[in-house]
Coordinates of C-alpha atoms in Angstrom, one line a residue:
M1 CA -30.6 -17.8 -40.1
A2 CA -31.1 -19.2 -43.6
A3 CA -32.6 -15.9 -44.8
T4 CA -29.5 -14.0 -43.6
S5 CA -27.2 -16.6 -45.1
S6 CA -28.7 -16.3 -48.5
A7 CA -28.5 -12.5 -48.7
K8 CA -25.9 -11.1 -51.1
T9 CA -24.1 -7.9 -50.4
K10 CA -21.4 -6.6 -52.7
S11 CA -18.3 -5.0 -51.1
P12 CA -17.2 -1.7 -52.5
S13 CA -15.3 -2.0 -55.8
N14 CA -12.1 -0.8 -54.3
R15 CA -12.2 -3.5 -51.6
P16 CA -12.5 -6.9 -53.3
T17 CA -13.0 -9.8 -50.9
T18 CA -10.0 -12.2 -51.2
F19 CA -11.0 -14.6 -48.5
S20 CA -13.9 -17.0 -48.5
G21 CA -15.1 -20.3 -47.2
S22 CA -14.6 -21.9 -50.6
D23 CA -10.8 -21.3 -50.7
R24 CA -8.7 -24.4 -50.8
G25 CA -7.2 -25.4 -47.5
I26 CA -9.4 -23.0 -45.5
W27 CA -11.0 -25.7 -43.4
H28 CA -9.2 -27.8 -40.8
K29 CA -10.2 -31.5 -40.5
S30 CA -12.0 -30.7 -37.3
A31 CA -14.6 -28.7 -39.3
P32 CA -17.9 -30.6 -39.7
E33 CA -18.3 -32.6 -42.9
T34 CA -21.4 -30.7 -43.8
V35 CA -19.5 -27.4 -43.8
R36 CA -16.6 -28.7 -45.8
K37 CA -18.9 -30.4 -48.3
G38 CA -21.1 -27.4 -48.5
F39 CA -18.2 -25.2 -49.6
S40 CA -16.7 -27.8 -51.9
A41 CA -16.7 -27.3 -55.6
G42 CA -20.1 -28.1 -57.3
G43 CA -22.1 -27.1 -54.2
S44 CA -25.1 -24.8 -54.1
A45 CA -25.0 -21.4 -55.8
G46 CA -22.9 -18.8 -54.0
D47 CA -22.4 -15.1 -53.7
S48 CA -20.1 -12.8 -55.7
A49 CA -17.1 -13.9 -53.6
G50 CA -17.6 -17.6 -54.3
N51 CA -19.2 -18.4 -50.9
S52 CA -21.6 -21.4 -51.1
V53 CA -25.0 -20.7 -49.6
A54 CA -25.2 -24.3 -48.4
G55 CA -21.7 -24.1 -46.9
W56 CA -22.3 -20.8 -45.2
T57 CA -25.6 -22.0 -43.7
A58 CA -24.0 -25.1 -42.4
F59 CA -21.2 -23.1 -40.9
C60 CA -23.5 -20.7 -39.1
K61 CA -25.5 -23.6 -37.7
H62 CA -22.4 -25.3 -36.5
L63 CA -21.3 -22.1 -34.6
V64 CA -24.6 -22.0 -32.8
D65 CA -24.8 -25.7 -32.0
R66 CA -21.2 -26.5 -30.9
P67 CA -20.7 -26.9 -27.1
R68 CA -17.1 -25.7 -27.2
P69 CA -15.3 -23.3 -27.2
V70 CA -17.5 -21.1 -25.0
D71 CA -17.8 -17.4 -25.2
L72 CA -15.3 -15.3 -23.3
A73 CA -18.1 -14.0 -21.0
E74 CA -18.8 -17.6 -19.8
L75 CA -15.1 -18.1 -18.8
F76 CA -15.4 -15.5 -16.0
P77 CA -18.1 -15.4 -13.3
I78 CA -18.6 -11.6 -13.7
K79 CA -21.3 -9.4 -15.2
E80 CA -19.0 -6.9 -16.9
N81 CA -17.1 -7.3 -20.2
S82 CA -13.6 -8.6 -19.5
L83 CA -12.4 -6.4 -22.4
D84 CA -13.2 -3.5 -20.1
W85 CA -10.8 -4.6 -17.5
A86 CA -7.9 -2.3 -16.7
L87 CA -8.3 -0.1 -19.8
P88 CA -5.5 2.5 -20.2
E89 CA -6.4 6.0 -19.0
G90 CA -8.5 7.8 -21.6
F91 CA -10.8 4.8 -22.2
Q92 CA -14.0 4.2 -20.2
T93 CA -15.0 1.1 -22.1
C94 CA -13.5 -1.1 -24.9
P95 CA -13.9 1.0 -28.1
E96 CA -16.1 -1.5 -30.0
P97 CA -17.1 -0.5 -33.5
D98 CA -20.7 0.9 -33.7
W99 CA -21.8 -1.7 -36.2
L100 CA -21.3 -4.6 -33.8
D101 CA -24.9 -4.1 -32.7
S102 CA -26.5 -3.2 -36.0
A103 CA -24.5 -5.8 -38.1
K104 CA -25.2 -3.9 -41.3
P105 CA -22.9 -5.1 -44.1
T106 CA -22.4 -1.6 -45.5
D107 CA -21.3 -0.4 -42.1
V108 CA -18.8 -3.3 -41.9
F109 CA -17.3 -2.5 -45.3
E110 CA -17.1 1.2 -44.4
W111 CA -15.3 0.4 -41.2
L112 CA -12.9 -1.9 -43.1
D113 CA -12.1 1.0 -45.4
E114 CA -11.5 3.4 -42.5
S115 CA -9.4 1.0 -40.5
A116 CA -7.2 0.5 -43.5
D117 CA -6.3 4.2 -43.6
G118 CA -3.1 5.7 -42.1
P119 CA 0.6 6.0 -43.0
S120 CA 2.2 2.8 -44.0
G121 CA 4.3 1.3 -41.2
E122 CA 2.6 3.3 -38.5
T123 CA 2.4 1.5 -35.2
P124 CA -1.2 0.8 -34.2
D125 CA -2.4 2.4 -31.0
V126 CA -4.1 0.8 -28.0
G127 CA -7.6 1.8 -29.3
H128 CA -7.0 0.1 -32.6
A129 CA -5.8 -3.1 -30.8
L130 CA -8.8 -3.2 -28.6
Q131 CA -11.2 -2.7 -31.5
M132 CA -9.5 -5.7 -33.2
L133 CA -10.1 -7.8 -30.1
A134 CA -13.7 -6.8 -29.8
C135 CA -14.3 -7.7 -33.5
A136 CA -12.6 -11.1 -32.9
H137 CA -14.8 -12.0 -30.0
A138 CA -17.9 -11.0 -32.0
L139 CA -17.1 -13.1 -35.0
P140 CA -19.0 -16.3 -33.9
R141 CA -22.3 -14.4 -33.2
L142 CA -21.9 -12.1 -36.2
A143 CA -21.9 -15.2 -38.5
G144 CA -25.6 -15.6 -37.9
R145 CA -26.3 -11.9 -38.6
L146 CA -24.0 -11.0 -41.5
P147 CA -23.8 -12.4 -45.0
A148 CA -20.8 -14.4 -45.8
E149 CA -18.8 -11.8 -47.8
P150 CA -18.5 -9.1 -45.1
W151 CA -17.9 -11.8 -42.4
W152 CA -14.9 -13.3 -44.3
A153 CA -13.7 -9.8 -45.1
L154 CA -13.7 -9.0 -41.4
L155 CA -11.8 -12.2 -40.6
G156 CA -9.3 -11.3 -43.3
R157 CA -8.7 -7.9 -41.7
L158 CA -8.1 -9.5 -38.3
L159 CA -5.6 -12.0 -39.8
S160 CA -3.8 -9.1 -41.5
A161 CA -3.6 -7.3 -38.2
V162 CA -1.9 -10.4 -36.7
A163 CA 0.5 -10.5 -39.6
D164 CA 1.3 -6.8 -39.3
S165 CA 2.0 -7.2 -35.5
A166 CA 5.3 -8.7 -36.4
G167 CA 6.6 -5.2 -36.9
I168 CA 5.6 -4.0 -33.4
D169 CA 8.5 -3.5 -31.0
L170 CA 7.8 -5.3 -27.7
E171 CA 10.0 -3.0 -25.7
K172 CA 8.6 0.3 -27.1
N173 CA 5.0 -0.8 -27.3
P174 CA 4.5 -3.6 -24.8
L175 CA 0.7 -3.4 -24.5
V176 CA -0.1 -3.1 -28.2
H177 CA 2.3 -5.9 -29.0
Q178 CA 0.8 -8.3 -26.5
L179 CA -2.8 -7.4 -27.6
L180 CA -2.1 -7.8 -31.3
A181 CA 0.7 -10.4 -31.5
G182 CA -0.4 -12.4 -28.5
E183 CA -4.0 -12.1 -27.4
L184 CA -5.6 -11.5 -30.9
P185 CA -4.2 -14.6 -32.6
L186 CA -4.8 -16.7 -29.5
T187 CA -8.4 -15.5 -29.5
L188 CA -8.9 -16.4 -33.2
A189 CA -7.3 -19.8 -32.7
Y190 CA -9.5 -20.4 -29.7
L191 CA -12.8 -19.2 -31.2
L192 CA -12.4 -20.6 -34.7
P193 CA -10.2 -23.7 -34.6
E194 CA -12.2 -25.1 -37.6
I195 CA -10.6 -22.5 -39.8
A196 CA -7.0 -23.6 -40.6
P197 CA -5.4 -20.1 -40.9
C198 CA -6.8 -19.4 -37.4
R199 CA -5.8 -22.6 -35.9
K200 CA -2.2 -22.1 -37.1
L201 CA -2.0 -18.9 -35.1
R202 CA -1.6 -20.9 -31.9
S203 CA 2.2 -21.3 -31.9
G204 CA 2.9 -17.7 -32.8
A205 CA 0.6 -16.4 -30.1
R206 CA 2.2 -18.7 -27.6
R207 CA 5.7 -17.4 -28.5
A208 CA 4.6 -13.8 -28.4
L209 CA 2.9 -14.1 -25.0
S210 CA 5.8 -16.1 -23.5
S211 CA 8.3 -13.4 -24.7
G212 CA 6.1 -10.7 -23.2
L213 CA 6.0 -12.3 -19.8
V214 CA 9.7 -13.2 -19.7
D215 CA 11.2 -10.1 -21.4
L216 CA 9.0 -7.4 -19.8
L217 CA 9.5 -8.7 -16.2
D218 CA 12.6 -8.9 -14.1
G219 CA 12.4 -12.6 -13.3
E220 CA 10.3 -12.1 -10.2
G221 CA 7.2 -10.5 -11.8
V222 CA 8.3 -6.9 -11.5
L223 CA 7.4 -4.8 -14.6
R224 CA 9.8 -2.0 -15.7
A225 CA 9.1 1.4 -14.3
K226 CA 8.6 2.9 -17.7
D227 CA 5.7 0.5 -18.4
V228 CA 4.0 0.9 -15.0
W229 CA 1.0 2.6 -16.8
A230 CA 0.4 -0.6 -18.6
L231 CA 0.6 -3.0 -15.6
R232 CA -3.2 -3.5 -15.1
P233 CA -3.9 -3.6 -18.8
L234 CA -1.2 -6.2 -19.3
L235 CA -2.6 -8.2 -16.3
A236 CA -6.0 -8.1 -17.9
C237 CA -4.6 -9.2 -21.3
W238 CA -2.6 -12.1 -19.8
T239 CA -5.5 -13.2 -17.6
R240 CA -7.9 -13.4 -20.6
C241 CA -5.2 -15.4 -22.5
R242 CA -4.7 -17.7 -19.6
A243 CA -8.5 -18.4 -19.5
L244 CA -8.5 -19.2 -23.2
S245 CA -5.7 -21.7 -22.9
S246 CA -8.0 -24.4 -21.7
E247 CA -8.5 -25.6 -25.3
I248 CA -5.2 -24.4 -26.8
K249 CA -2.7 -27.2 -27.3
G250 CA 0.4 -26.4 -25.3
G251 CA -1.4 -23.7 -23.3
S252 CA -1.0 -19.9 -23.6
W253 CA 2.7 -19.8 -22.9
T254 CA 5.8 -21.7 -21.6
S255 CA 6.2 -23.0 -18.0
E256 CA 8.7 -20.2 -17.4
A257 CA 6.2 -17.6 -18.5
S258 CA 3.5 -19.2 -16.3
E259 CA 5.8 -18.8 -13.3
Q260 CA 6.3 -15.1 -14.2
Y261 CA 2.5 -14.7 -14.5
E262 CA 2.0 -15.7 -10.8
W263 CA 4.8 -13.4 -9.7
F264 CA 3.2 -10.6 -11.7
V265 CA -0.1 -11.1 -10.0
R266 CA 1.6 -10.6 -6.6
H267 CA 3.4 -7.5 -7.9
A268 CA 0.1 -6.1 -9.1
L269 CA -1.4 -6.6 -5.7
R270 CA 1.6 -4.8 -4.2
L271 CA 0.9 -1.7 -6.3
T272 CA -2.8 -1.6 -5.3
R273 CA -4.0 1.4 -3.3
H274 CA -6.5 1.3 -0.5
D275 CA -9.5 1.9 -2.9
G276 CA -8.3 -0.8 -5.3
S277 CA -6.9 1.6 -7.9
H278 CA -3.4 1.3 -9.2
A279 CA -0.4 3.3 -8.0
F280 CA 0.2 6.5 -10.1
S281 CA -3.2 6.2 -11.8
N282 CA -5.5 9.3 -11.6
G283 CA -8.1 7.4 -9.7
S284 CA -10.9 8.1 -12.2
A285 CA -9.9 5.8 -15.0
R286 CA -11.0 2.2 -15.2
T287 CA -7.9 0.4 -13.8
G288 CA -9.4 -2.9 -13.1
G289 CA -10.7 -4.0 -9.7
N290 CA -11.5 -7.1 -7.7
D291 CA -13.1 -8.9 -10.6
L292 CA -9.8 -8.8 -12.5
F293 CA -7.8 -10.0 -9.5
R294 CA -10.4 -12.8 -8.8
A295 CA -10.0 -14.0 -12.3
A296 CA -6.2 -13.7 -12.1
L297 CA -6.0 -15.6 -8.8
K298 CA -8.1 -18.4 -10.4
F299 CA -4.9 -19.2 -12.4
D300 CA -2.5 -18.5 -9.6
N301 CA -1.6 -21.6 -7.6
D302 CA 0.4 -19.9 -4.9
D303 CA -1.7 -19.9 -1.7
D304 CA 0.3 -16.9 -0.4
D305 CA -1.1 -14.7 -3.2
H306 CA -4.6 -15.6 -2.3
D307 CA -3.9 -14.6 1.3
I308 CA -2.2 -11.4 0.1
A309 CA -5.3 -10.5 -1.9
T310 CA -7.5 -10.9 1.1
L311 CA -5.4 -8.4 3.0
A312 CA -4.6 -6.0 0.1
L313 CA -7.9 -5.7 -1.8
P314 CA -11.0 -3.8 -0.8
G315 CA -14.1 -5.7 0.2
G316 CA -12.4 -8.5 2.1
K317 CA -13.8 -9.8 5.4
K318 CA -12.1 -8.8 8.6
S319 CA -12.6 -12.3 9.9
D320 CA -10.7 -13.8 7.0
A321 CA -7.9 -11.2 7.4
K322 CA -7.5 -12.0 11.1
R323 CA -6.8 -15.6 10.3
I324 CA -3.8 -14.8 8.1
S325 CA -0.4 -14.5 9.6
E326 CA 1.5 -11.8 7.8
A327 CA 4.8 -13.1 9.2
D328 CA 4.4 -16.2 7.1
L329 CA 3.8 -14.3 3.9
P330 CA 6.5 -13.1 1.4
E331 CA 8.0 -9.6 2.0
P332 CA 5.7 -6.8 0.9
A333 CA 8.6 -4.5 -0.1
V334 CA 10.7 -5.0 -3.2
N335 CA 13.3 -3.2 -5.2
S336 CA 14.3 -4.1 -8.8
E337 CA 17.4 -2.3 -10.1
W338 CA 16.7 -3.9 -13.5
A339 CA 13.1 -2.5 -13.6
S340 CA 14.1 0.8 -11.8
I341 CA 11.3 0.5 -9.3
G342 CA 11.3 0.3 -5.6
V343 CA 8.3 -0.3 -3.2
L344 CA 8.8 0.5 0.4
R345 CA 5.8 -1.1 2.2
R346 CA 5.3 -1.8 5.9
R347 CA 2.7 -4.6 5.5
W348 CA 0.4 -6.3 3.1
L349 CA -2.7 -4.9 4.8
R350 CA -4.3 -2.3 2.4
S351 CA -4.3 0.5 5.0
T352 CA -0.5 0.3 5.4
A353 CA 2.0 3.1 4.5
Q354 CA 3.6 2.6 1.1
L355 CA 6.2 4.6 -0.9
T356 CA 6.5 3.6 -4.5
V357 CA 9.6 4.9 -6.4
L358 CA 10.1 5.0 -10.2
Y359 CA 13.7 5.9 -11.1
H360 CA 14.0 5.0 -14.8
E361 CA 14.7 8.6 -15.8
P362 CA 16.2 11.7 -14.3
S363 CA 12.7 12.9 -13.3
L364 CA 12.2 10.5 -10.4
W365 CA 8.6 9.8 -9.4
T366 CA 7.3 8.8 -6.0
E367 CA 3.9 8.1 -4.6
F368 CA 3.2 7.9 -0.9
A369 CA -0.1 6.5 0.4
V370 CA -1.3 6.0 3.9
G371 CA -4.7 4.4 4.5
K372 CA -7.3 6.0 2.2
D373 CA -5.1 9.0 1.3
V374 CA -2.5 9.3 -1.4
L375 CA -0.5 12.1 0.2
W376 CA 1.5 12.8 -3.0
S377 CA 2.0 11.2 -6.4
G378 CA 4.3 12.4 -9.2
P379 CA 7.8 13.8 -9.8
W380 CA 9.9 14.5 -6.7
T381 CA 11.7 17.5 -8.0
A382 CA 15.1 18.9 -6.9
D383 CA 16.3 22.3 -8.2
V384 CA 19.9 22.9 -7.3
R385 CA 22.0 26.1 -7.9
L386 CA 25.7 26.6 -7.4
N387 CA 26.6 30.3 -7.1
G388 CA 23.4 31.2 -8.8
Q389 CA 23.7 28.8 -11.7
T390 CA 21.3 25.9 -12.1
V391 CA 22.9 22.5 -12.3
V392 CA 21.0 19.8 -14.3
P393 CA 21.0 16.0 -14.5
D394 CA 23.9 14.5 -16.4
S395 CA 23.0 10.8 -16.0
D396 CA 20.3 8.3 -15.0
W397 CA 19.6 7.2 -11.5
E398 CA 21.6 4.4 -10.1
E399 CA 20.9 2.3 -7.0
V400 CA 23.5 2.8 -4.3
C401 CA 21.9 0.8 -1.5
W402 CA 18.8 -1.3 -0.8
V403 CA 18.0 -2.8 2.6
S404 CA 14.8 -4.5 3.6
D405 CA 14.6 -6.2 7.0
E406 CA 12.4 -6.4 10.1
D407 CA 13.2 -2.8 11.0
V408 CA 13.1 -0.7 7.8
D409 CA 13.0 -0.6 4.0
F410 CA 15.9 1.7 2.9
L411 CA 16.6 2.8 -0.7
E412 CA 19.4 5.1 -1.7
L413 CA 19.8 6.4 -5.3
E414 CA 22.4 8.6 -7.0
L415 CA 22.2 11.0 -10.0
E416 CA 25.1 12.8 -11.6
L417 CA 24.6 16.6 -12.1
T418 CA 26.6 19.1 -14.0
E419 CA 29.5 21.0 -12.4
G420 CA 30.7 17.7 -10.8
I421 CA 27.9 17.5 -8.3
R422 CA 26.1 14.3 -7.3
L423 CA 22.6 14.1 -5.9
Q424 CA 21.8 11.2 -3.6
R425 CA 18.3 10.4 -2.4
Q426 CA 17.7 8.5 0.8
M427 CA 14.3 6.9 1.5
V428 CA 13.6 5.0 4.8
L429 CA 10.3 3.6 5.8
A430 CA 10.4 2.2 9.4
R431 CA 8.1 -0.8 10.1
E432 CA 7.6 -0.8 13.9
D433 CA 8.8 2.8 14.5
R434 CA 6.3 4.1 11.9
F435 CA 8.1 6.9 10.3
L436 CA 9.2 7.9 6.7
F437 CA 12.5 9.6 6.3
L438 CA 13.4 11.4 3.0
A439 CA 16.6 13.2 2.3
D440 CA 18.4 14.8 -0.6
V441 CA 22.2 14.9 -0.4
I442 CA 24.0 17.4 -2.5
L443 CA 27.7 16.4 -2.9
G444 CA 29.9 18.9 -4.6
T445 CA 33.6 19.3 -5.2
Q446 CA 34.0 23.0 -5.0
P447 CA 32.9 25.5 -2.3
G448 CA 30.3 28.1 -3.1
K449 CA 26.7 29.0 -2.4
L450 CA 24.5 26.0 -2.7
E451 CA 20.7 26.6 -3.0
Y452 CA 18.2 23.7 -3.0
R453 CA 14.5 23.5 -3.7
G454 CA 12.8 20.1 -3.3
C455 CA 9.1 19.6 -3.9
L456 CA 6.6 16.7 -3.4
P457 CA 3.3 17.0 -5.5
L458 CA 0.6 16.8 -2.9
G459 CA -2.7 15.0 -3.7
A460 CA -5.7 17.1 -4.7
D461 CA -7.4 16.5 -1.3
V462 CA -4.2 16.8 0.8
S463 CA -2.9 19.9 2.5
F464 CA 0.0 20.9 4.6
Q465 CA -1.2 22.5 7.8
A466 CA 1.8 24.4 9.2
D467 CA 2.2 25.2 12.9
D468 CA 1.8 28.8 13.8
E469 CA 5.1 29.1 15.5
G470 CA 7.2 26.1 14.6
R471 CA 8.3 24.9 11.1
E472 CA 6.6 21.5 11.6
G473 CA 3.2 20.8 10.2
F474 CA 0.7 18.0 9.4
L475 CA -0.2 16.5 6.1
V476 CA -3.9 16.1 6.2
G477 CA -6.2 14.2 3.8
S478 CA -9.3 12.5 5.1
K479 CA -7.6 12.9 8.5
P480 CA -4.1 13.9 9.7
R481 CA -1.7 11.4 8.2
A482 CA 1.8 12.6 8.9
L483 CA 3.7 15.0 11.1
V484 CA 6.4 16.6 9.0
M485 CA 9.6 18.0 10.4
P486 CA 12.4 19.7 8.3
L487 CA 15.4 18.6 10.3
A488 CA 18.0 20.9 8.8
L489 CA 15.9 24.0 9.5
P490 CA 15.6 25.8 12.8
E491 CA 12.5 24.6 14.7
W492 CA 11.0 28.1 15.2
R493 CA 9.7 30.2 12.3
E494 CA 11.1 33.4 13.8
D495 CA 14.6 32.2 12.8
R496 CA 14.4 32.7 9.0
R497 CA 17.9 31.6 8.2
V498 CA 18.7 28.6 6.0
G499 CA 15.3 28.0 4.4
E500 CA 11.5 27.2 4.7
L501 CA 9.0 24.4 4.5
T502 CA 5.7 25.5 2.9
Q503 CA 2.9 24.4 0.7
T504 CA 3.0 26.1 -2.8
D505 CA 1.0 25.5 -6.0
D506 CA 3.5 22.8 -6.8
G507 CA 3.2 20.9 -3.5
L508 CA 5.1 20.5 -0.3
E509 CA 8.2 22.6 -0.9
L510 CA 11.5 22.6 1.1
T511 CA 14.1 25.3 0.4
Q512 CA 17.6 25.4 1.9
S513 CA 20.9 27.1 1.3
V514 CA 24.4 26.8 2.6
E515 CA 27.9 28.2 2.0
G516 CA 30.1 25.2 1.3
S517 CA 30.4 22.2 -1.1
C518 CA 27.7 19.9 0.2
L519 CA 24.2 20.2 1.5
Y520 CA 21.9 17.8 3.4
A521 CA 18.1 18.3 3.1
P522 CA 16.2 15.8 5.3
L523 CA 12.4 15.5 6.0
W524 CA 11.0 13.4 8.9
F525 CA 7.4 12.1 8.6
D526 CA 6.0 10.7 11.8
L527 CA 3.1 8.3 10.8
D528 CA 1.9 7.2 14.2
R529 CA -1.4 9.1 14.7
R530 CA -1.5 8.5 18.4
R531 CA 2.1 9.8 18.8
M532 CA 2.2 12.7 16.3
T533 CA 0.0 15.0 18.3
R534 CA 2.2 14.8 21.4
R535 CA 5.1 17.1 22.2
K536 CA 7.6 17.1 19.4
T537 CA 11.0 18.7 18.8
W538 CA 14.2 18.3 16.8
R539 CA 17.7 19.7 17.2
Q540 CA 20.7 19.9 14.9
L541 CA 23.7 18.4 16.7
T542 CA 27.3 19.4 16.9
V543 CA 29.5 16.9 15.0
A544 CA 33.2 16.8 16.1
E545 CA 36.3 15.2 14.6
S546 CA 39.6 15.2 16.5
L547 CA 38.0 17.6 19.0
S548 CA 37.2 20.1 16.2
V549 CA 33.6 21.1 15.4
Q550 CA 32.8 20.1 11.8
P551 CA 31.0 22.4 9.3
L552 CA 27.7 21.5 7.8
D553 CA 29.3 20.4 4.5
V554 CA 31.3 17.8 6.3
A555 CA 28.7 16.0 8.4
A556 CA 25.3 16.5 9.8
G557 CA 23.5 15.1 12.8
Y558 CA 20.0 15.5 14.3
R559 CA 18.0 14.4 17.3
V560 CA 14.3 13.9 16.8
A561 CA 11.8 13.5 19.6
V562 CA 8.1 12.8 19.4
G563 CA 6.3 11.9 22.6
K564 CA 8.5 9.6 24.6
E565 CA 10.4 8.3 21.6
Q566 CA 13.7 9.7 20.3
W567 CA 15.9 9.0 17.3
L568 CA 19.3 9.9 16.1
V569 CA 20.1 10.8 12.4
Y570 CA 23.7 11.1 11.1
R571 CA 25.1 11.6 7.6
S572 CA 28.7 12.1 6.5
L573 CA 29.0 14.4 3.6
A574 CA 32.8 14.2 3.3
E575 CA 35.1 11.2 3.5
R576 CA 34.1 8.9 6.3
A577 CA 36.0 9.4 9.5
N578 CA 35.8 8.7 13.3
R579 CA 33.4 11.5 14.5
T580 CA 31.4 12.1 17.6
L581 CA 27.9 13.5 18.2
L582 CA 25.9 13.5 21.4
G583 CA 28.6 11.3 23.0
H584 CA 28.5 8.6 20.3
N585 CA 31.5 7.7 18.2
L586 CA 30.6 7.0 14.6
S587 CA 32.7 6.0 11.6
C588 CA 29.9 5.1 9.3
E589 CA 28.5 7.1 6.3
M590 CA 24.9 7.2 7.5
L591 CA 22.9 6.1 10.6
I592 CA 19.4 6.3 11.8
G593 CA 18.8 4.8 15.2
Q594 CA 16.4 4.9 18.1
F595 CA 17.4 5.8 21.7
D596 CA 16.6 3.0 24.1
S597 CA 15.7 3.6 27.8
S598 CA 19.3 3.7 28.8
G599 CA 20.3 6.3 26.3
E600 CA 22.0 3.9 23.9
V601 CA 21.3 4.1 20.2
E602 CA 19.9 1.0 18.6
P603 CA 20.6 1.2 14.9
L604 CA 17.6 0.9 12.5
V605 CA 19.7 1.4 9.4
E606 CA 23.4 1.9 9.1
V607 CA 25.6 2.4 6.0
E608 CA 29.3 1.7 6.6

C-alpha cells in the first residue's frame, strides 16, 4: 500500500485538482489523529496537489483497519450486487465505469473529463446516477489502489453531483432525484464519516429521502401511475438507504417516511406477478426478485407483510402458505384516485387473478394476469365514431365509483370525448363467482350512427381460440385461462349484425355499431376452469318501461349462463327510471347479480 500511496500522477492540465486531504477543515474530529497529523502543515513531502504522503498512507491504512462502517455487500445476505436490484428496463447490470477494476489514474481522469461533458443544466439520466453510486461504493477500496490525487478528484466529482442534484425535479424525475439527492449523499456520509464534507451530507440526504417517500406516495404506499416503471428501482434505492441508516444519526428519513416505506413494500408485493416480475414490465429486464423483497422485509415490522410475501412471491413453501389465514390479512385490492391506479385482485396468493389499471392519461393501460399467464398488458384502446367522424379524448380519466367488498372489486372511470360524448369504463372482478366483467359505455347527446372498436393487447404467448359456430372463445396461455363472451353480440356467428369479437394483430378486438345516441359494449370473462368448459349461453333481454320496450340506447340487459350458474347484467344508458327485465323491477343505474336456486337475483354490485 505504501508504494501505491507514494506514486505521483498528474491530472490533465485542464482539470486541476481542487480538493485534497490537506485542505483546512476537511477532516472531522472522528478521523484518526495519525491521519489528521499526517496531512497537517509541515508533514512529509506530498504530491502536486498538496497531499501528504504520510497522511495519505495513514488514511488508506485506516480504511482497511476500521471495523465500521461495513461494505454494502455485507449488509445483505445475498451474492449479487445490490446495485443490480430492480434496474430500469434497458440495464442488465449497474453501469460501473470500466476503470473500477483496473484503477489506473489516467483512466480515472479520462472518465472525469467525459462525465463532465454535456449541456449545462441538463438533467442527469438514470445511467449517470447509477455510475455515481457505483463510484461512491468503490471509494474505500480504491484508496488502497489509487494515488491520492485522482482519488480526491473522484470524491470531488461525487460531491459536485450531490450539489447539482438540487436542480432535479422530484416529480418529473423521481428515480434520478432519489438516487442523486438521497442515496448518493447518504452513501458518502455512511462510508466516509471521517471526511467533514461527506459527514455534513446526512441531513440533506435525510430530507430528500423523506420528501421522496412522502410526496411520491399517496399516504398508503401507493406510487403514482405515471411512475409505476420506477416502482422496483425506487424500492431498491430506499431499501439500500434503510440498510445504511444503522450508523446514520437520525436514520435515513422521518418517522412518517418510515411508515410510508412499509406501506410501499406491501404495494410492491401487490404488483408482483406469478413469476416474481413487476406488473407492466417486459419480463426480460432485471426487475428485482426475492432477494430485494427479503431485504426490504428485514426493515418492515408489519407481520402481515411477511405473510403476504409468503403467499405472493415465488419460491415459498406450501406448508407455510397453508398456515396463513388470508381472511386476517389486509385487502389485496386497492384504488388510489390520487395516484390514478386501481388493482382488482381476488387474493394475495400469487396464482390469483389480478387486473391492474393505470388511468393517469387518456391512454388507459390495463394488465390482466391469471396464474402464470399475463393475458394482456398495455393500452386498452377505444376508437369511437359518430356518423363516420372519429371522436377523441377531451379530458383525463376520473373515478366515478370504487367498490371493494367480499363479493367484488368494482372500478368505474369516465373520460370526456369530443362531440359531447362521454366514455365510461366498468371493471368488475368477482371473488367467489370467479369472473371478470369489462364494459365500455358510450354516452352521447345526439342520435346518429355510433361505431365502436375496443382492443386489449394480448400477451405474446396468449391467443384467442374462437368457437367454430358461436362468438365465444377461450383465451389460452400455458392453458385455457378464460372463456370470453361478447354479451351485446348475437351468440351465433351466422348472425353478422352489430359487430364481431376476433383476434387481430393488435389483440383481442371487439367491434359494435348501433343507431342511436348511446352504446354498451360488455365482455364477460369466465375464470373458473372447471366451469368454463361446460354448456354456456347468453341472451340479450328485453327492457321495458311503462309497458313499452326500450331501445338499446336507453337501457341494456343480459342473462349469462355457464354450467349451472347464471347471472343478470343491467345498465341504464339514459336517465334512471323504474324498468323491468326478466320479471325484475330495477331503478338503479347498473346491476350485476347472480340467480339463486329460487330464481331471485342476489346483487353482487349495484350502482344506484
